[in-house]
Short mmCIF file of C-alpha atoms and ligand atoms in Angstrom, two decimals:
data_model
loop_
_atom_site.label_atom_id
_atom_site.label_comp_id
_atom_site.label_asym_id
_atom_site.label_seq_id
_atom_site.Cartn_x
_atom_site.Cartn_y
_atom_site.Cartn_z
CA MET A 1 -124.07 -118.68 -0.62
CA ALA A 2 -122.36 -121.38 -2.62
CA GLU A 3 -120.92 -124.21 -0.60
CA LEU A 4 -117.17 -124.04 -0.11
CA ARG A 5 -115.40 -126.53 -2.30
CA PRO A 6 -113.24 -128.91 -0.21
CA PRO A 7 -109.54 -128.84 -1.02
CA ILE A 8 -108.30 -131.48 -3.45
CA GLU A 9 -105.85 -133.68 -1.63
CA SER A 10 -103.04 -135.10 -3.68
CA GLY A 11 -99.89 -137.05 -2.97
CA ALA A 12 -99.41 -140.42 -1.35
CA PRO A 13 -102.61 -141.87 0.15
CA ASP A 14 -102.91 -142.46 3.89
CA PRO A 15 -101.22 -145.86 4.41
CA MET A 16 -102.92 -146.67 7.72
CA PRO A 17 -106.12 -148.24 6.31
CA TYR A 18 -104.02 -150.68 4.26
CA MET A 19 -101.53 -151.58 6.96
CA HIS A 20 -101.49 -154.84 8.90
CA PRO A 21 -103.42 -154.26 12.18
CA VAL A 22 -100.39 -155.30 14.26
CA MET A 23 -98.34 -152.62 12.52
CA VAL A 24 -101.04 -150.00 13.03
CA LYS A 25 -101.37 -150.88 16.72
CA ASN A 26 -97.61 -150.76 17.34
CA TYR A 27 -96.73 -147.92 14.97
CA GLY A 28 -93.52 -146.29 16.24
CA LYS A 29 -93.34 -148.60 19.25
CA TRP A 30 -91.02 -151.39 18.15
CA ALA A 31 -88.55 -152.96 20.58
CA PHE A 32 -86.22 -154.59 18.03
CA HIS A 33 -86.07 -156.39 14.72
CA SER A 34 -83.99 -159.24 13.35
CA HIS A 35 -83.36 -161.11 10.11
CA PRO A 36 -84.09 -164.82 10.67
CA LYS A 37 -83.28 -165.83 7.08
CA PRO A 38 -82.92 -164.33 3.59
CA GLY A 39 -86.14 -162.61 2.59
CA VAL A 40 -87.69 -162.68 6.07
CA LEU A 41 -87.74 -159.89 8.66
CA TYR A 42 -89.00 -160.22 12.22
CA HIS A 43 -90.22 -157.29 14.34
CA ARG A 44 -91.09 -157.42 18.06
CA ALA A 45 -93.10 -154.52 19.50
CA GLU A 46 -92.75 -153.10 23.01
CA SER A 47 -96.21 -154.59 23.66
CA GLY A 48 -94.83 -158.07 22.91
CA ASP A 49 -96.69 -158.29 19.59
CA GLU A 50 -94.75 -159.94 16.78
CA ILE A 51 -94.85 -159.64 13.01
CA TRP A 52 -92.95 -161.34 10.20
CA THR A 53 -92.39 -159.84 6.76
CA VAL A 54 -91.73 -162.12 3.79
CA LYS A 55 -90.24 -160.44 0.71
CA ALA A 56 -90.70 -161.94 -2.76
CA GLY A 57 -89.26 -160.80 -6.08
CA THR A 58 -91.53 -160.25 -9.06
CA GLN A 59 -90.97 -159.89 -12.78
CA ARG A 60 -91.51 -156.10 -12.43
CA GLN A 61 -94.04 -155.49 -15.20
CA MET A 62 -97.11 -157.35 -14.00
CA ASP A 63 -100.34 -158.25 -15.72
CA HIS A 64 -103.47 -158.35 -13.58
CA TYR A 65 -103.47 -162.18 -13.52
CA THR A 66 -100.14 -162.05 -11.71
CA ILE A 67 -101.41 -159.43 -9.26
CA ARG A 68 -104.51 -161.52 -8.55
CA GLU A 69 -102.32 -164.57 -7.99
CA LEU A 70 -100.13 -162.65 -5.53
CA ALA A 71 -103.25 -161.33 -3.76
CA ASP A 72 -104.76 -164.84 -3.57
CA ILE A 73 -101.57 -166.08 -1.91
CA ALA A 74 -101.90 -163.24 0.62
CA ASP A 75 -105.48 -164.28 1.42
CA GLN A 76 -104.77 -168.00 1.58
CA TYR A 77 -101.37 -168.17 3.26
CA GLY A 78 -100.86 -164.72 4.80
CA ASP A 79 -103.06 -162.32 6.72
CA GLY A 80 -104.34 -160.60 3.57
CA PHE A 81 -101.96 -157.64 3.85
CA VAL A 82 -99.25 -156.85 1.30
CA ARG A 83 -97.27 -153.91 0.05
CA PHE A 84 -95.08 -153.32 -2.98
CA THR A 85 -91.65 -151.85 -2.37
CA ALA A 86 -90.03 -149.14 -4.47
CA ARG A 87 -87.97 -151.92 -6.09
CA SER A 88 -91.04 -153.91 -7.15
CA ASN A 89 -90.76 -156.60 -4.54
CA ILE A 90 -93.92 -157.66 -2.78
CA GLU A 91 -93.93 -157.98 1.01
CA TYR A 92 -96.38 -160.12 2.98
CA MET A 93 -96.93 -159.35 6.66
CA VAL A 94 -98.06 -162.15 9.01
CA ALA A 95 -98.60 -162.05 12.77
CA ASP A 96 -98.19 -165.80 13.23
CA GLY A 97 -94.71 -167.29 12.80
CA ALA A 98 -96.24 -170.65 11.83
CA LYS A 99 -97.49 -169.07 8.59
CA VAL A 100 -94.04 -168.06 7.35
CA GLU A 101 -92.83 -171.35 5.85
CA PRO A 102 -96.16 -172.28 4.13
CA LEU A 103 -96.26 -168.76 2.69
CA ILE A 104 -92.70 -169.08 1.37
CA LYS A 105 -93.55 -172.48 -0.15
CA ALA A 106 -96.68 -171.10 -1.84
CA LEU A 107 -94.68 -168.25 -3.36
CA ASN A 108 -91.81 -170.49 -4.46
CA ASP A 109 -94.25 -172.97 -6.00
CA LYS A 110 -95.58 -170.17 -8.20
CA GLY A 111 -92.05 -169.12 -9.18
CA TYR A 112 -91.53 -166.09 -6.93
CA PRO A 113 -88.10 -166.07 -5.24
CA ILE A 114 -87.80 -165.05 -1.58
CA GLY A 115 -84.91 -162.73 -0.78
CA GLY A 116 -83.66 -159.21 -1.34
CA THR A 117 -83.05 -158.46 2.34
CA ALA A 118 -79.87 -157.58 4.28
CA ASN A 119 -76.60 -158.28 2.40
CA SER A 120 -78.17 -159.62 -0.76
CA VAL A 121 -78.52 -158.10 -4.23
CA SER A 122 -81.91 -156.45 -3.96
CA MET A 123 -84.27 -156.08 -6.91
CA ILE A 124 -83.15 -153.49 -9.48
CA ALA A 125 -84.94 -150.14 -9.33
CA HIS A 126 -85.66 -148.85 -12.79
CA THR A 127 -87.41 -146.32 -14.92
CA GLN A 128 -90.10 -147.67 -17.19
CA GLY A 129 -90.13 -145.21 -20.04
CA TRP A 130 -90.49 -147.89 -22.66
CA LEU A 131 -94.12 -148.17 -21.60
CA HIS A 132 -95.12 -144.57 -21.08
CA CYS A 133 -92.39 -141.98 -21.65
CA ASP A 134 -91.52 -140.07 -24.83
CA ILE A 135 -87.73 -140.42 -24.86
CA PRO A 136 -86.51 -143.86 -23.80
CA GLY A 137 -83.44 -145.28 -25.53
CA THR A 138 -83.84 -148.76 -24.09
CA ASP A 139 -86.32 -150.93 -22.25
CA ALA A 140 -85.02 -150.59 -18.69
CA SER A 141 -87.61 -153.07 -17.38
CA GLY A 142 -86.26 -155.65 -19.82
CA VAL A 143 -82.71 -155.06 -18.59
CA VAL A 144 -83.99 -155.68 -15.05
CA LYS A 145 -85.70 -158.95 -15.97
CA ALA A 146 -82.69 -160.22 -17.95
CA LEU A 147 -80.20 -159.30 -15.22
CA MET A 148 -82.23 -160.54 -12.27
CA ASP A 149 -82.64 -163.91 -14.02
CA GLU A 150 -78.84 -164.11 -13.93
CA LEU A 151 -78.54 -162.77 -10.37
CA TYR A 152 -81.19 -165.07 -8.91
CA ASP A 153 -78.77 -166.70 -6.45
CA ASP A 154 -77.51 -163.34 -5.23
CA PHE A 155 -81.12 -162.29 -4.53
CA VAL A 156 -82.10 -165.39 -2.54
CA LYS A 157 -78.82 -165.64 -0.57
CA CYS A 158 -77.16 -163.10 1.70
CA GLU A 159 -73.56 -163.50 0.60
CA MET A 160 -72.56 -159.97 -0.44
CA PRO A 161 -70.47 -157.79 1.90
CA ASN A 162 -73.47 -155.45 2.25
CA ARG A 163 -76.73 -154.69 0.46
CA VAL A 164 -76.29 -154.09 -3.28
CA LYS A 165 -78.77 -151.67 -4.79
CA MET A 166 -78.84 -151.42 -8.55
CA SER A 167 -80.78 -149.21 -10.94
CA THR A 168 -81.40 -148.96 -14.65
CA SER A 169 -82.45 -145.86 -16.60
CA CYS A 170 -83.92 -145.74 -20.07
CA CYS A 171 -82.56 -142.31 -21.00
CA GLU A 172 -79.47 -140.53 -19.79
CA ILE A 173 -80.90 -137.27 -18.53
CA ASN A 174 -83.92 -137.72 -16.31
CA CYS A 175 -85.10 -140.37 -13.86
CA GLY A 176 -82.89 -142.75 -11.94
CA GLY A 177 -81.08 -142.20 -8.69
CA GLN A 178 -77.78 -143.15 -7.15
CA ALA A 179 -76.98 -146.84 -6.95
CA ASP A 180 -74.16 -149.23 -6.11
CA ILE A 181 -74.36 -150.25 -9.77
CA ALA A 182 -76.33 -148.13 -12.26
CA ILE A 183 -77.01 -149.21 -15.84
CA ILE A 184 -77.78 -146.17 -17.98
CA VAL A 185 -78.37 -145.50 -21.66
CA GLN A 186 -75.53 -143.62 -23.31
CA HIS A 187 -75.98 -141.82 -26.62
CA THR A 188 -72.72 -141.45 -28.49
CA LYS A 189 -73.68 -139.38 -31.56
CA PRO A 190 -75.49 -136.04 -31.91
CA PRO A 191 -79.16 -136.12 -32.97
CA LYS A 192 -80.07 -136.57 -36.64
CA ILE A 193 -82.42 -133.80 -37.71
CA ASN A 194 -85.36 -134.34 -40.06
CA HIS A 195 -85.51 -130.77 -41.40
CA ASP A 196 -88.81 -131.34 -43.22
CA LEU A 197 -90.61 -131.84 -39.91
CA VAL A 198 -88.98 -129.38 -37.53
CA ALA A 199 -91.06 -126.33 -38.49
CA ASN A 200 -94.34 -128.23 -38.09
CA VAL A 201 -93.56 -130.16 -34.94
CA CYS A 202 -91.09 -128.22 -32.81
CA GLU A 203 -91.30 -124.96 -30.92
CA ARG A 204 -87.81 -123.89 -31.84
CA PRO A 205 -87.05 -121.43 -28.97
CA SER A 206 -87.95 -124.15 -26.42
CA VAL A 207 -85.62 -126.59 -28.15
CA VAL A 208 -82.79 -124.05 -28.27
CA ALA A 209 -83.31 -123.31 -24.56
CA ARG A 210 -83.33 -126.98 -23.71
CA CYS A 211 -79.75 -127.68 -24.73
CA PRO A 212 -77.46 -127.57 -21.67
CA VAL A 213 -74.39 -126.56 -23.68
CA ALA A 214 -76.00 -124.11 -26.14
CA ALA A 215 -75.22 -126.32 -29.13
CA ILE A 216 -78.54 -125.69 -30.95
CA ARG A 217 -79.27 -122.69 -33.11
CA PRO A 218 -82.18 -121.73 -35.37
CA ALA A 219 -81.34 -122.20 -39.04
CA LEU A 220 -82.94 -122.03 -42.48
CA VAL A 221 -82.53 -125.32 -44.32
CA ASN A 222 -83.76 -125.62 -47.92
CA GLY A 223 -85.71 -122.42 -47.35
CA LYS A 224 -87.55 -123.85 -44.35
CA PRO A 225 -87.14 -122.79 -40.71
CA SER A 226 -85.26 -125.51 -38.87
CA LEU A 227 -82.48 -126.03 -36.34
CA GLU A 228 -78.80 -126.90 -36.49
CA VAL A 229 -76.50 -128.53 -33.98
CA ASP A 230 -72.89 -127.58 -33.35
CA GLU A 231 -71.61 -131.15 -33.17
CA LYS A 232 -68.32 -130.11 -31.55
CA LYS A 233 -70.24 -128.78 -28.55
CA CYS A 234 -72.99 -131.43 -28.39
CA ILE A 235 -72.56 -133.79 -25.45
CA CYS A 236 -75.14 -136.26 -26.87
CA CYS A 237 -77.40 -135.93 -23.85
CA GLY A 238 -80.68 -136.30 -25.76
CA ALA A 239 -82.41 -133.38 -24.02
CA CYS A 240 -83.51 -131.88 -27.36
CA PHE A 241 -85.33 -135.04 -28.44
CA PRO A 242 -88.39 -134.78 -26.10
CA PRO A 243 -89.48 -131.29 -27.20
CA CYS A 244 -88.50 -132.00 -30.81
CA PRO A 245 -88.90 -135.63 -31.95
CA PRO A 246 -87.49 -134.80 -35.43
CA MET A 247 -84.14 -134.45 -33.60
CA GLN A 248 -83.81 -138.21 -33.33
CA ILE A 249 -81.01 -139.31 -30.98
CA ASN A 250 -81.91 -142.98 -30.56
CA ASP A 251 -79.86 -145.09 -32.88
CA PRO A 252 -79.65 -148.88 -33.12
CA GLU A 253 -75.88 -148.76 -33.33
CA HIS A 254 -74.81 -145.58 -31.56
CA SER A 255 -77.10 -145.66 -28.53
CA LYS A 256 -75.13 -147.69 -26.03
CA ILE A 257 -75.24 -148.68 -22.37
CA ALA A 258 -72.88 -147.39 -19.69
CA ILE A 259 -72.29 -148.72 -16.19
CA TRP A 260 -71.65 -146.54 -13.17
CA VAL A 261 -70.74 -147.72 -9.67
CA GLY A 262 -70.40 -146.51 -6.10
CA GLY A 263 -73.49 -144.32 -5.61
CA LYS A 264 -75.63 -144.47 -2.51
CA ASN A 265 -78.29 -142.43 -0.75
CA SER A 266 -77.65 -143.98 2.64
CA ASN A 267 -75.91 -142.09 5.46
CA ALA A 268 -74.96 -145.30 7.26
CA ARG A 269 -71.20 -145.67 7.96
CA SER A 270 -70.26 -143.16 5.25
CA LYS A 271 -71.73 -140.16 3.44
CA PRO A 272 -74.09 -140.43 0.45
CA THR A 273 -72.11 -140.56 -2.81
CA PHE A 274 -72.51 -140.08 -6.55
CA HIS A 275 -71.88 -143.13 -8.69
CA LYS A 276 -69.07 -142.88 -11.25
CA LEU A 277 -68.65 -144.20 -14.78
CA VAL A 278 -66.67 -147.44 -15.06
CA ALA A 279 -67.76 -149.00 -18.35
CA ALA A 280 -69.04 -147.32 -21.51
CA GLY A 281 -70.06 -148.21 -25.02
CA LEU A 282 -71.68 -151.57 -24.20
CA PRO A 283 -74.17 -152.68 -26.86
CA ASN A 284 -77.86 -151.98 -26.20
CA ASN A 285 -78.49 -155.59 -27.02
CA ALA A 286 -82.13 -156.55 -26.33
CA PRO A 287 -83.71 -158.80 -25.23
CA ARG A 288 -81.05 -160.22 -22.83
CA TRP A 289 -78.23 -157.61 -22.83
CA PRO A 290 -75.48 -160.28 -22.34
CA GLU A 291 -72.57 -157.81 -22.55
CA VAL A 292 -74.08 -155.68 -19.77
CA ALA A 293 -74.74 -158.75 -17.63
CA GLU A 294 -71.14 -159.87 -18.04
CA VAL A 295 -69.74 -156.56 -16.74
CA VAL A 296 -72.24 -156.37 -13.86
CA LYS A 297 -71.48 -159.95 -12.80
CA LYS A 298 -67.75 -159.25 -12.97
CA ILE A 299 -68.11 -156.22 -10.68
CA LEU A 300 -70.35 -158.13 -8.26
CA ALA A 301 -68.03 -161.15 -8.10
CA THR A 302 -65.02 -158.93 -7.38
CA TYR A 303 -66.89 -156.99 -4.68
CA LYS A 304 -68.15 -160.23 -3.13
CA ALA A 305 -64.64 -161.71 -2.99
CA ASP A 306 -62.79 -158.58 -1.89
CA GLY A 307 -65.24 -156.49 0.19
CA LYS A 308 -65.10 -156.67 3.99
CA PRO A 309 -68.28 -157.38 5.97
CA TRP A 310 -70.73 -154.46 5.79
CA GLU A 311 -68.67 -152.43 3.32
CA ARG A 312 -71.00 -150.92 0.71
CA MET A 313 -69.65 -150.88 -2.83
CA ILE A 314 -68.22 -147.35 -2.46
CA ASP A 315 -66.68 -148.13 0.96
CA TRP A 316 -64.87 -151.05 -0.63
CA ILE A 317 -63.68 -148.90 -3.56
CA ASP A 318 -62.57 -146.10 -1.22
CA ARG A 319 -60.51 -148.62 0.76
CA ILE A 320 -58.77 -150.24 -2.21
CA GLY A 321 -58.67 -147.14 -4.47
CA TRP A 322 -60.06 -146.70 -7.99
CA PRO A 323 -56.93 -148.02 -9.78
CA ALA A 324 -57.27 -151.27 -7.79
CA PHE A 325 -60.98 -151.42 -8.65
CA PHE A 326 -60.12 -151.43 -12.36
CA GLU A 327 -57.25 -153.90 -11.87
CA LYS A 328 -59.34 -156.35 -9.85
CA THR A 329 -62.42 -156.18 -12.05
CA GLY A 330 -60.35 -156.27 -15.24
CA LEU A 331 -62.29 -153.33 -16.69
CA PRO A 332 -60.19 -151.03 -18.88
CA PHE A 333 -59.36 -147.74 -17.15
CA THR A 334 -58.96 -144.44 -18.95
CA LYS A 335 -58.51 -140.93 -17.58
CA TYR A 336 -62.05 -140.07 -18.71
CA HIS A 337 -63.62 -142.47 -16.27
CA ILE A 338 -63.23 -140.67 -12.98
CA ASP A 339 -64.34 -137.11 -12.30
CA ASN A 340 -63.80 -136.10 -8.70
CA TRP A 341 -65.31 -132.66 -9.36
CA ARG A 342 -61.97 -130.90 -8.90
CA GLY A 343 -62.39 -129.81 -12.49
CA GLY A 344 -66.05 -128.93 -11.92
CA ARG A 345 -65.59 -125.20 -12.40
CA ALA A 346 -64.37 -125.71 -15.95
CA ASN A 347 -66.71 -128.61 -16.72
CA LEU A 348 -69.88 -126.98 -15.50
CA ASN A 349 -69.02 -123.70 -17.17
CA ALA A 350 -69.65 -125.52 -20.44
CA SER A 351 -73.33 -125.27 -19.50
CA ALA A 352 -75.53 -122.54 -20.93
CA HIS A 353 -77.59 -122.61 -17.68
CA ILE A 354 -74.97 -122.62 -14.92
CA ARG A 355 -72.29 -119.95 -14.89
CA PHE A 356 -70.04 -119.13 -11.98
S1 SF4 B 401 -85.38 -142.35 -17.59
FE1 SF4 B 401 -85.86 -140.97 -19.29
S2 SF4 B 401 -86.94 -142.22 -20.81
FE2 SF4 B 401 -86.97 -143.34 -18.87
S3 SF4 B 401 -88.92 -142.77 -17.91
FE3 SF4 B 401 -87.35 -141.36 -17.12
S4 SF4 B 401 -87.43 -139.56 -18.51
FE4 SF4 B 401 -88.49 -141.27 -19.53
S1 SF4 B 402 -79.63 -131.03 -26.13
FE1 SF4 B 402 -78.01 -132.56 -25.83
S2 SF4 B 402 -78.15 -133.92 -27.61
FE2 SF4 B 402 -79.32 -132.07 -28.11
S3 SF4 B 402 -77.83 -130.78 -29.16
FE3 SF4 B 402 -77.75 -130.18 -27.01
S4 SF4 B 402 -76.12 -131.43 -26.13
FE4 SF4 B 402 -76.67 -132.34 -28.12
#
């Protein structure tokens, strides 16, 4: 009889073999933790064991020379154990407090800032479609690098009312979660269709089905099967572009950047929230996106000056109200900015997929 094939395991690998031995030994048995300084966390276990975590920011997209350099620092100054966070920081764990300062110095000497803990601006989470996806409208990793260069001080110091989590997304429909400040591509014109290519490249029923507002229909153009878009219905989401590249939505002038604020996943102190649009139509201006940086810095400075200790961005906005948010930040306010979902029945009934 043939041997039974073992099941194929998939998903996240078992973290235990890669974990610092002090963490493995004391897993789930921690007495308390504290935050001795920006970028450093201290944990004491019930057994009396101690461990320090040092968090360093990276440039996000890393070549293997950089990764080797970071690993060499772990071997030379740490205990040889590191992990990358979801926000592309690297964390070094050491069981000897005397190693913390030399480790920080070694990282700083190589240009890696230490910070991103507690009430700082943590590294920006982002999608990286520019490298591997089929539909990006901007290089979200580049936005991260440009912005974090400007927010360096807010990363290495803990001077915000609470933690600020930011995100960037390179298209407006897919990846990217809720964030205190989210920077998202915004298409402002319907796709331009190359009718010569549609019949050869696109499976037309899939493209028609893809549109959330039923704006696409099959059409004959110059005697060839193609597609047409009802531009009055089109919400410029870009969902038709991935299954049908001849429906080009990216445009050097009309693909913009929008900024949303007040989202969070955390349950601490208040419920999780959706972020809301506060600035639209900013130029997608690579490689440094100065207009985006200006708006983000304005929002952060206002929050820093006006937020009470431990108020997250949305807690601060809920306390002062959205009109005051726009007044204090100086961002122009229009009625289109805020949707509190009271009109959701009408809005969502525009969708071809959701009807109620
Ligand atoms: S945000 Fe959009 S373009 Fe970027 S990786 Fe995700 S699906 Fe691709
Ligand atoms: S999928 Fe989006 S961009 Fe394409 S036609 Fe429909 S609404 Fe417009």
